Amino acid sequence: MDGKFGKMKREIYWKNIELCIKSGYFNFIAHPDYCCQFNIATTSEWDDLKYKVIEALYSTKTACEINTKGITNIGRPFPDWWIIKELIKKEKTKITF
């Protein structure tokens, strides 16, 4: 995913995750940053969009699944450790394993 088109697709990915959460159709979201397994949207330039996902999870009280398989595959869970820490900081954020 190179160039402007690739960046736009990654932005759409994160915005779609946020919209899914806000839609109210889902009781939980499973490893929202799964795309990072493929080294997509892993740099800090994507953190603002990831924080919007965190805020959506918190404000809607939607649970976030932590999937530990990523630890074996790429050395970290889904979502990434820093996202898990941010979720834990928020009181009443639901987390499932």
Backbone atoms as SQL, in Angstrom:
CREATE TABLE atoms (id INTEGER PRIMARY KEY, chain TEXT, resi INTEGER, resn TEXT, atom TEXT, x REAL, y REAL, z REAL);
INSERT INTO atoms VALUES
  (1, 'A', 1, 'MET', 'N', 0.829, -1.175, 0.000),
  (2, 'A', 1, 'MET', 'CA', 0.000, 0.000, 0.000),
  (3, 'A', 1, 'MET', 'C', 0.874, 1.238, 0.000),
  (4, 'A', 2, 'ASP', 'N', 1.205, 1.691, -1.131),
  (5, 'A', 2, 'ASP', 'CA', 2.062, 2.854, -1.237),
  (6, 'A', 2, 'ASP', 'C', 1.269, 4.065, -1.694),
  (7, 'A', 3, 'GLY', 'N', 1.830, 5.222, -1.428),
  (8, 'A', 3, 'GLY', 'CA', 1.261, 6.453, -1.947),
  (9, 'A', 3, 'GLY', 'C', -0.019, 6.892, -1.254),
  (10, 'A', 4, 'LYS', 'N', -0.614, 7.897, -1.851),
  (11, 'A', 4, 'LYS', 'CA', -1.815, 8.525, -1.295),
  (12, 'A', 4, 'LYS', 'C', -2.976, 7.532, -1.181),
  (13, 'A', 5, 'PHE', 'N', -3.146, 6.669, -2.187),
  (14, 'A', 5, 'PHE', 'CA', -4.241, 5.707, -2.179),
  (15, 'A', 5, 'PHE', 'C', -4.096, 4.731, -1.014),
  (16, 'A', 6, 'GLY', 'N', -2.881, 4.254, -0.778),
  (17, 'A', 6, 'GLY', 'CA', -2.633, 3.338, 0.335),
  (18, 'A', 6, 'GLY', 'C', -2.905, 3.989, 1.677),
  (19, 'A', 7, 'LYS', 'N', -2.504, 5.244, 1.821),
  (20, 'A', 7, 'LYS', 'CA', -2.747, 5.960, 3.077),
  (21, 'A', 7, 'LYS', 'C', -4.249, 6.134, 3.289),
  (22, 'A', 8, 'MET', 'N', -4.960, 6.451, 2.239),
  (23, 'A', 8, 'MET', 'CA', -6.405, 6.630, 2.337),
  (24, 'A', 8, 'MET', 'C', -7.082, 5.332, 2.789),
  (25, 'A', 9, 'LYS', 'N', -6.634, 4.193, 2.265),
  (26, 'A', 9, 'LYS', 'CA', -7.204, 2.900, 2.667),
  (27, 'A', 9, 'LYS', 'C', -6.980, 2.640, 4.153),
  (28, 'A', 10, 'ARG', 'N', -5.803, 2.985, 4.635),
  (29, 'A', 10, 'ARG', 'CA', -5.509, 2.776, 6.058),
  (30, 'A', 10, 'ARG', 'C', -6.350, 3.695, 6.927),
  (31, 'A', 11, 'GLU', 'N', -6.553, 4.921, 6.491),
  (32, 'A', 11, 'GLU', 'CA', -7.418, 5.841, 7.235),
  (33, 'A', 11, 'GLU', 'C', -8.845, 5.297, 7.279),
  (34, 'A', 12, 'ILE', 'N', -9.312, 4.792, 6.158),
  (35, 'A', 12, 'ILE', 'CA', -10.660, 4.220, 6.092),
  (36, 'A', 12, 'ILE', 'C', -10.771, 3.021, 7.032),
  (37, 'A', 13, 'TYR', 'N', -9.725, 2.193, 7.082),
  (38, 'A', 13, 'TYR', 'CA', -9.719, 1.036, 7.985),
  (39, 'A', 13, 'TYR', 'C', -10.007, 1.487, 9.418),
  (40, 'A', 14, 'TRP', 'N', -9.229, 2.461, 9.919),
  (41, 'A', 14, 'TRP', 'CA', -9.382, 2.905, 11.307),
  (42, 'A', 14, 'TRP', 'C', -10.714, 3.604, 11.528),
  (43, 'A', 15, 'LYS', 'N', -11.149, 4.388, 10.567),
  (44, 'A', 15, 'LYS', 'CA', -12.446, 5.059, 10.702),
  (45, 'A', 15, 'LYS', 'C', -13.588, 4.043, 10.704),
  (46, 'A', 16, 'ASN', 'N', -13.462, 2.986, 9.918),
  (47, 'A', 16, 'ASN', 'CA', -14.488, 1.940, 9.914),
  (48, 'A', 16, 'ASN', 'C', -14.556, 1.207, 11.248),
  (49, 'A', 17, 'ILE', 'N', -13.413, 0.954, 11.856),
  (50, 'A', 17, 'ILE', 'CA', -13.408, 0.326, 13.182),
  (51, 'A', 17, 'ILE', 'C', -14.146, 1.237, 14.170),
  (52, 'A', 18, 'GLU', 'N', -13.819, 2.522, 14.137),
  (53, 'A', 18, 'GLU', 'CA', -14.491, 3.478, 15.020),
  (54, 'A', 18, 'GLU', 'C', -16.000, 3.495, 14.768),
  (55, 'A', 19, 'LEU', 'N', -16.401, 3.527, 13.510),
  (56, 'A', 19, 'LEU', 'CA', -17.827, 3.551, 13.177),
  (57, 'A', 19, 'LEU', 'C', -18.539, 2.264, 13.588),
  (58, 'A', 20, 'CYS', 'N', -17.856, 1.135, 13.451),
  (59, 'A', 20, 'CYS', 'CA', -18.439, -0.134, 13.905),
  (60, 'A', 20, 'CYS', 'C', -18.744, -0.077, 15.393),
  (61, 'A', 21, 'ILE', 'N', -17.812, 0.451, 16.145),
  (62, 'A', 21, 'ILE', 'CA', -18.000, 0.557, 17.592),
  (63, 'A', 21, 'ILE', 'C', -19.181, 1.475, 17.905),
  (64, 'A', 22, 'LYS', 'N', -19.205, 2.638, 17.270),
  (65, 'A', 22, 'LYS', 'CA', -20.245, 3.628, 17.540),
  (66, 'A', 22, 'LYS', 'C', -21.625, 3.207, 17.029),
  (67, 'A', 23, 'SER', 'N', -21.657, 2.248, 16.114),
  (68, 'A', 23, 'SER', 'CA', -22.934, 1.823, 15.538),
  (69, 'A', 23, 'SER', 'C', -23.853, 1.165, 16.563),
  (70, 'A', 24, 'GLY', 'N', -23.279, 0.560, 17.583),
  (71, 'A', 24, 'GLY', 'CA', -24.074, -0.140, 18.578),
  (72, 'A', 24, 'GLY', 'C', -24.447, -1.559, 18.176),
  (73, 'A', 25, 'TYR', 'N', -24.010, -1.993, 17.010),
  (74, 'A', 25, 'TYR', 'CA', -24.332, -3.339, 16.533),
  (75, 'A', 25, 'TYR', 'C', -23.488, -4.430, 17.184),
  (76, 'A', 26, 'PHE', 'N', -22.378, -4.051, 17.792),
  (77, 'A', 26, 'PHE', 'CA', -21.430, -5.042, 18.286),
  (78, 'A', 26, 'PHE', 'C', -21.293, -4.963, 19.802),
  (79, 'A', 27, 'ASN', 'N', -21.243, -6.126, 20.441),
  (80, 'A', 27, 'ASN', 'CA', -21.016, -6.197, 21.886),
  (81, 'A', 27, 'ASN', 'C', -19.537, -6.089, 22.230),
  (82, 'A', 28, 'PHE', 'N', -18.693, -6.468, 21.282),
  (83, 'A', 28, 'PHE', 'CA', -17.248, -6.367, 21.484),
  (84, 'A', 28, 'PHE', 'C', -16.556, -6.236, 20.129),
  (85, 'A', 29, 'ILE', 'N', -15.338, -5.731, 20.181),
  (86, 'A', 29, 'ILE', 'CA', -14.486, -5.620, 18.993),
  (87, 'A', 29, 'ILE', 'C', -13.261, -6.488, 19.251),
  (88, 'A', 30, 'ALA', 'N', -12.958, -7.342, 18.312),
  (89, 'A', 30, 'ALA', 'CA', -11.816, -8.251, 18.458),
  (90, 'A', 30, 'ALA', 'C', -10.593, -7.677, 17.748),
  (91, 'A', 31, 'HIS', 'N', -9.485, -7.640, 18.453),
  (92, 'A', 31, 'HIS', 'CA', -8.190, -7.125, 18.001),
  (93, 'A', 31, 'HIS', 'C', -8.301, -6.107, 16.852),
  (94, 'A', 32, 'PRO', 'N', -8.686, -4.869, 17.205),
  (95, 'A', 32, 'PRO', 'CA', -8.931, -3.849, 16.188),
  (96, 'A', 32, 'PRO', 'C', -7.704, -3.487, 15.346),
  (97, 'A', 33, 'ASP', 'N', -6.528, -3.722, 15.859),
  (98, 'A', 33, 'ASP', 'CA', -5.328, -3.373, 15.083),
  (99, 'A', 33, 'ASP', 'C', -4.714, -4.591, 14.388),
  (100, 'A', 34, 'TYR', 'N', -5.544, -5.511, 13.992),
  (101, 'A', 34, 'TYR', 'CA', -5.062, -6.731, 13.325),
  (102, 'A', 34, 'TYR', 'C', -4.221, -6.419, 12.089),
  (103, 'A', 35, 'CYS', 'N', -4.531, -5.325, 11.411),
  (104, 'A', 35, 'CYS', 'CA', -3.771, -4.957, 10.214),
  (105, 'A', 35, 'CYS', 'C', -2.289, -4.771, 10.516),
  (106, 'A', 36, 'CYS', 'N', -1.956, -4.470, 11.764),
  (107, 'A', 36, 'CYS', 'CA', -0.560, -4.259, 12.138),
  (108, 'A', 36, 'CYS', 'C', 0.258, -5.542, 12.033),
  (109, 'A', 37, 'GLN', 'N', -0.408, -6.679, 12.035),
  (110, 'A', 37, 'GLN', 'CA', 0.298, -7.949, 11.859),
  (111, 'A', 37, 'GLN', 'C', 1.038, -7.956, 10.522),
  (112, 'A', 38, 'PHE', 'N', 0.506, -7.219, 9.572),
  (113, 'A', 38, 'PHE', 'CA', 1.081, -7.172, 8.231),
  (114, 'A', 38, 'PHE', 'C', 1.901, -5.904, 8.030),
  (115, 'A', 39, 'ASN', 'N', 2.314, -5.287, 9.149),
  (116, 'A', 39, 'ASN', 'CA', 3.134, -4.078, 9.141),
  (117, 'A', 39, 'ASN', 'C', 2.427, -2.918, 8.441),
  (118, 'A', 40, 'ILE', 'N', 1.118, -2.836, 8.632),
  (119, 'A', 40, 'ILE', 'CA', 0.309, -1.772, 8.041),
  (120, 'A', 40, 'ILE', 'C', -0.152, -0.846, 9.161),
  (121, 'A', 41, 'ALA', 'N', 0.086, 0.443, 8.991),
  (122, 'A', 41, 'ALA', 'CA', -0.347, 1.470, 9.950),
  (123, 'A', 41, 'ALA', 'C', 0.247, 1.245, 11.336),
  (124, 'A', 42, 'THR', 'N', 1.529, 0.965, 11.388),
  (125, 'A', 42, 'THR', 'CA', 2.181, 0.689, 12.664),
  (126, 'A', 42, 'THR', 'C', 2.920, 1.892, 13.241),
  (127, 'A', 43, 'THR', 'N', 3.164, 2.911, 12.444),
  (128, 'A', 43, 'THR', 'CA', 3.929, 4.067, 12.926),
  (129, 'A', 43, 'THR', 'C', 3.031, 5.007, 13.733),
  (130, 'A', 44, 'SER', 'N', 3.655, 5.923, 14.436),
  (131, 'A', 44, 'SER', 'CA', 2.915, 6.829, 15.317),
  (132, 'A', 44, 'SER', 'C', 1.999, 7.793, 14.561),
  (133, 'A', 45, 'GLU', 'N', 2.170, 7.941, 13.266),
  (134, 'A', 45, 'GLU', 'CA', 1.271, 8.832, 12.507),
  (135, 'A', 45, 'GLU', 'C', -0.185, 8.343, 12.561),
  (136, 'A', 46, 'TRP', 'N', -0.387, 7.086, 12.927),
  (137, 'A', 46, 'TRP', 'CA', -1.722, 6.504, 12.990),
  (138, 'A', 46, 'TRP', 'C', -2.319, 6.559, 14.395),
  (139, 'A', 47, 'ASP', 'N', -1.561, 7.031, 15.351),
  (140, 'A', 47, 'ASP', 'CA', -2.008, 7.008, 16.746),
  (141, 'A', 47, 'ASP', 'C', -3.270, 7.837, 16.978),
  (142, 'A', 48, 'ASP', 'N', -3.421, 8.963, 16.293),
  (143, 'A', 48, 'ASP', 'CA', -4.640, 9.773, 16.486),
  (144, 'A', 48, 'ASP', 'C', -5.885, 8.974, 16.135),
  (145, 'A', 49, 'LEU', 'N', -5.825, 8.223, 15.039),
  (146, 'A', 49, 'LEU', 'CA', -6.970, 7.403, 14.647),
  (147, 'A', 49, 'LEU', 'C', -7.178, 6.261, 15.637),
  (148, 'A', 50, 'LYS', 'N', -6.089, 5.710, 16.152),
  (149, 'A', 50, 'LYS', 'CA', -6.201, 4.635, 17.142),
  (150, 'A', 50, 'LYS', 'C', -6.799, 5.156, 18.445),
  (151, 'A', 51, 'TYR', 'N', -6.432, 6.393, 18.835),
  (152, 'A', 51, 'TYR', 'CA', -7.018, 6.986, 20.037),
  (153, 'A', 51, 'TYR', 'C', -8.514, 7.205, 19.866),
  (154, 'A', 52, 'LYS', 'N', -8.958, 7.508, 18.657),
  (155, 'A', 52, 'LYS', 'CA', -10.394, 7.653, 18.411),
  (156, 'A', 52, 'LYS', 'C', -11.116, 6.325, 18.626),
  (157, 'A', 53, 'VAL', 'N', -10.460, 5.234, 18.244),
  (158, 'A', 53, 'VAL', 'CA', -11.019, 3.901, 18.486),
  (159, 'A', 53, 'VAL', 'C', -11.085, 3.639, 19.989),
  (160, 'A', 54, 'ILE', 'N', -10.039, 3.969, 20.712),
  (161, 'A', 54, 'ILE', 'CA', -10.018, 3.794, 22.165),
  (162, 'A', 54, 'ILE', 'C', -11.147, 4.600, 22.800),
  (163, 'A', 55, 'GLU', 'N', -11.293, 5.847, 22.398),
  (164, 'A', 55, 'GLU', 'CA', -12.357, 6.701, 22.942),
  (165, 'A', 55, 'GLU', 'C', -13.741, 6.150, 22.613),
  (166, 'A', 56, 'ALA', 'N', -13.895, 5.609, 21.397),
  (167, 'A', 56, 'ALA', 'CA', -15.187, 5.023, 21.010),
  (168, 'A', 56, 'ALA', 'C', -15.497, 3.813, 21.884),
  (169, 'A', 57, 'LEU', 'N', -14.508, 2.970, 22.134),
  (170, 'A', 57, 'LEU', 'CA', -14.711, 1.813, 23.006),
  (171, 'A', 57, 'LEU', 'C', -15.153, 2.266, 24.395),
  (172, 'A', 58, 'TYR', 'N', -14.480, 3.284, 24.900),
  (173, 'A', 58, 'TYR', 'CA', -14.784, 3.786, 26.236),
  (174, 'A', 58, 'TYR', 'C', -16.174, 4.422, 26.293),
  (175, 'A', 59, 'SER', 'N', -16.458, 5.321, 25.363),
  (176, 'A', 59, 'SER', 'CA', -17.712, 6.080, 25.431),
  (177, 'A', 59, 'SER', 'C', -18.947, 5.216, 25.183),
  (178, 'A', 60, 'THR', 'N', -18.786, 4.138, 24.432),
  (179, 'A', 60, 'THR', 'CA', -19.928, 3.253, 24.152),
  (180, 'A', 60, 'THR', 'C', -19.970, 2.035, 25.073),
  (181, 'A', 61, 'LYS', 'N', -18.952, 1.913, 25.908),
  (182, 'A', 61, 'LYS', 'CA', -18.831, 0.765, 26.810),
  (183, 'A', 61, 'LYS', 'C', -18.791, -0.559, 26.035),
  (184, 'A', 62, 'THR', 'N', -18.187, -0.505, 24.858),
  (185, 'A', 62, 'THR', 'CA', -18.017, -1.704, 24.033),
  (186, 'A', 62, 'THR', 'C', -16.748, -2.425, 24.476),
  (187, 'A', 63, 'ALA', 'N', -16.853, -3.714, 24.654),
  (188, 'A', 63, 'ALA', 'CA', -15.700, -4.499, 25.087),
  (189, 'A', 63, 'ALA', 'C', -14.692, -4.650, 23.949),
  (190, 'A', 64, 'CYS', 'N', -13.433, -4.794, 24.324),
  (191, 'A', 64, 'CYS', 'CA', -12.361, -5.041, 23.358),
  (192, 'A', 64, 'CYS', 'C', -11.696, -6.367, 23.719),
  (193, 'A', 65, 'GLU', 'N', -11.653, -7.257, 22.765),
  (194, 'A', 65, 'GLU', 'CA', -11.005, -8.549, 22.994),
  (195, 'A', 65, 'GLU', 'C', -9.501, -8.385, 22.883),
  (196, 'A', 66, 'ILE', 'N', -8.791, -9.004, 23.804),
  (197, 'A', 66, 'ILE', 'CA', -7.333, -9.073, 23.707),
  (198, 'A', 66, 'ILE', 'C', -6.995, -10.474, 23.231),
  (199, 'A', 67, 'ASN', 'N', -6.341, -10.536, 22.089),
  (200, 'A', 67, 'ASN', 'CA', -5.971, -11.801, 21.483),
  (201, 'A', 67, 'ASN', 'C', -4.471, -11.987, 21.649),
  (202, 'A', 68, 'THR', 'N', -4.077, -13.036, 22.372),
  (203, 'A', 68, 'THR', 'CA', -2.662, -13.243, 22.682),
  (204, 'A', 68, 'THR', 'C', -1.897, -14.008, 21.610),
  (205, 'A', 69, 'LYS', 'N', -2.556, -14.482, 20.573),
  (206, 'A', 69, 'LYS', 'CA', -1.876, -15.221, 19.503),
  (207, 'A', 69, 'LYS', 'C', -0.796, -14.370, 18.849),
  (208, 'A', 70, 'GLY', 'N', -1.018, -13.071, 18.804),
  (209, 'A', 70, 'GLY', 'CA', -0.028, -12.188, 18.208),
  (210, 'A', 70, 'GLY', 'C', 1.313, -12.235, 18.916),
  (211, 'A', 71, 'ILE', 'N', 1.312, -12.560, 20.206),
  (212, 'A', 71, 'ILE', 'CA', 2.578, -12.642, 20.941),
  (213, 'A', 71, 'ILE', 'C', 3.465, -13.695, 20.302),
  (214, 'A', 72, 'THR', 'N', 2.870, -14.811, 19.906),
  (215, 'A', 72, 'THR', 'CA', 3.623, -15.876, 19.235),
  (216, 'A', 72, 'THR', 'C', 4.029, -15.460, 17.827),
  (217, 'A', 73, 'ASN', 'N', 3.107, -14.826, 17.113),
  (218, 'A', 73, 'ASN', 'CA', 3.357, -14.493, 15.707),
  (219, 'A', 73, 'ASN', 'C', 4.281, -13.300, 15.501),
  (220, 'A', 74, 'ILE', 'N', 4.009, -12.199, 16.225),
  (221, 'A', 74, 'ILE', 'CA', 4.787, -10.986, 15.975),
  (222, 'A', 74, 'ILE', 'C', 5.351, -10.346, 17.247),
  (223, 'A', 75, 'GLY', 'N', 5.217, -11.041, 18.372),
  (224, 'A', 75, 'GLY', 'CA', 5.807, -10.549, 19.608),
  (225, 'A', 75, 'GLY', 'C', 4.953, -9.584, 20.410),
  (226, 'A', 76, 'ARG', 'N', 3.677, -9.464, 20.053),
  (227, 'A', 76, 'ARG', 'CA', 2.774, -8.606, 20.807),
  (228, 'A', 76, 'ARG', 'C', 1.341, -9.057, 20.571),
  (229, 'A', 77, 'PRO', 'N', 0.446, -8.743, 21.508),
  (230, 'A', 77, 'PRO', 'CA', -0.963, -9.133, 21.326),
  (231, 'A', 77, 'PRO', 'C', -1.681, -8.173, 20.380),
  (232, 'A', 78, 'PHE', 'N', -2.940, -8.514, 20.090),
  (233, 'A', 78, 'PHE', 'CA', -3.844, -7.610, 19.382),
  (234, 'A', 78, 'PHE', 'C', -4.935, -7.216, 20.362),
  (235, 'A', 79, 'PRO', 'N', -5.136, -5.985, 20.706),
  (236, 'A', 79, 'PRO', 'CA', -4.389, -4.834, 20.232),
  (237, 'A', 79, 'PRO', 'C', -3.015, -4.747, 20.888),
  (238, 'A', 80, 'ASP', 'N', -2.221, -3.820, 20.406),
  (239, 'A', 80, 'ASP', 'CA', -0.850, -3.636, 20.887),
  (240, 'A', 80, 'ASP', 'C', -0.859, -3.285, 22.383),
  (241, 'A', 81, 'TRP', 'N', 0.292, -3.537, 23.024),
  (242, 'A', 81, 'TRP', 'CA', 0.422, -3.292, 24.460),
  (243, 'A', 81, 'TRP', 'C', 0.012, -1.877, 24.835),
  (244, 'A', 82, 'TRP', 'N', 0.441, -0.872, 24.066),
  (245, 'A', 82, 'TRP', 'CA', 0.143, 0.509, 24.453),
  (246, 'A', 82, 'TRP', 'C', -1.359, 0.785, 24.398),
  (247, 'A', 83, 'ILE', 'N', -2.070, 0.137, 23.473),
  (248, 'A', 83, 'ILE', 'CA', -3.517, 0.311, 23.397),
  (249, 'A', 83, 'ILE', 'C', -4.180, -0.346, 24.610),
  (250, 'A', 84, 'ILE', 'N', -3.696, -1.521, 24.991),
  (251, 'A', 84, 'ILE', 'CA', -4.219, -2.196, 26.179),
  (252, 'A', 84, 'ILE', 'C', -4.030, -1.304, 27.409),
  (253, 'A', 85, 'LYS', 'N', -2.836, -0.708, 27.538),
  (254, 'A', 85, 'LYS', 'CA', -2.568, 0.181, 28.675),
  (255, 'A', 85, 'LYS', 'C', -3.520, 1.374, 28.676),
  (256, 'A', 86, 'GLU', 'N', -3.784, 1.928, 27.511),
  (257, 'A', 86, 'GLU', 'CA', -4.722, 3.055, 27.417),
  (258, 'A', 86, 'GLU', 'C', -6.130, 2.618, 27.799),
  (259, 'A', 87, 'LEU', 'N', -6.524, 1.427, 27.385),
  (260, 'A', 87, 'LEU', 'CA', -7.844, 0.920, 27.743),
  (261, 'A', 87, 'LEU', 'C', -7.957, 0.707, 29.253),
  (262, 'A', 88, 'ILE', 'N', -6.897, 0.208, 29.872),
  (263, 'A', 88, 'ILE', 'CA', -6.904, -0.039, 31.313),
  (264, 'A', 88, 'ILE', 'C', -6.996, 1.281, 32.080),
  (265, 'A', 89, 'LYS', 'N', -6.362, 2.336, 31.562),
  (266, 'A', 89, 'LYS', 'CA', -6.412, 3.648, 32.216),
  (267, 'A', 89, 'LYS', 'C', -7.838, 4.180, 32.317),
  (268, 'A', 90, 'LYS', 'N', -8.651, 3.829, 31.327),
  (269, 'A', 90, 'LYS', 'CA', -10.032, 4.297, 31.297),
  (270, 'A', 90, 'LYS', 'C', -10.862, 3.441, 32.248),
  (271, 'A', 91, 'GLU', 'N', -11.461, 4.060, 33.212),
  (272, 'A', 91, 'GLU', 'CA', -12.327, 3.314, 34.115),
  (273, 'A', 91, 'GLU', 'C', -13.518, 2.775, 33.348),
  (274, 'A', 92, 'LYS', 'N', -13.927, 1.598, 33.697),
  (275, 'A', 92, 'LYS', 'CA', -15.108, 0.937, 33.139),
  (276, 'A', 92, 'LYS', 'C', -14.960, 0.509, 31.683),
  (277, 'A', 93, 'THR', 'N', -13.757, 0.512, 31.144),
  (278, 'A', 93, 'THR', 'CA', -13.576, -0.046, 29.804),
  (279, 'A', 93, 'THR', 'C', -13.596, -1.554, 29.928),
  (280, 'A', 94, 'LYS', 'N', -14.367, -2.198, 29.073),
  (281, 'A', 94, 'LYS', 'CA', -14.502, -3.650, 29.141),
  (282, 'A', 94, 'LYS', 'C', -13.424, -4.298, 28.278),
  (283, 'A', 95, 'ILE', 'N', -12.807, -5.330, 28.852),
  (284, 'A', 95, 'ILE', 'CA', -11.773, -6.076, 28.139),
  (285, 'A', 95, 'ILE', 'C', -12.086, -7.557, 28.281),
  (286, 'A', 96, 'THR', 'N', -11.993, -8.293, 27.179),
  (287, 'A', 96, 'THR', 'CA', -12.201, -9.743, 27.223),
  (288, 'A', 96, 'THR', 'C', -10.948, -10.423, 26.693),
  (289, 'A', 97, 'PHE', 'N', -10.774, -11.696, 27.071),
  (290, 'A', 97, 'PHE', 'CA', -9.627, -12.477, 26.584),
  (291, 'A', 97, 'PHE', 'C', -10.129, -13.672, 25.843);
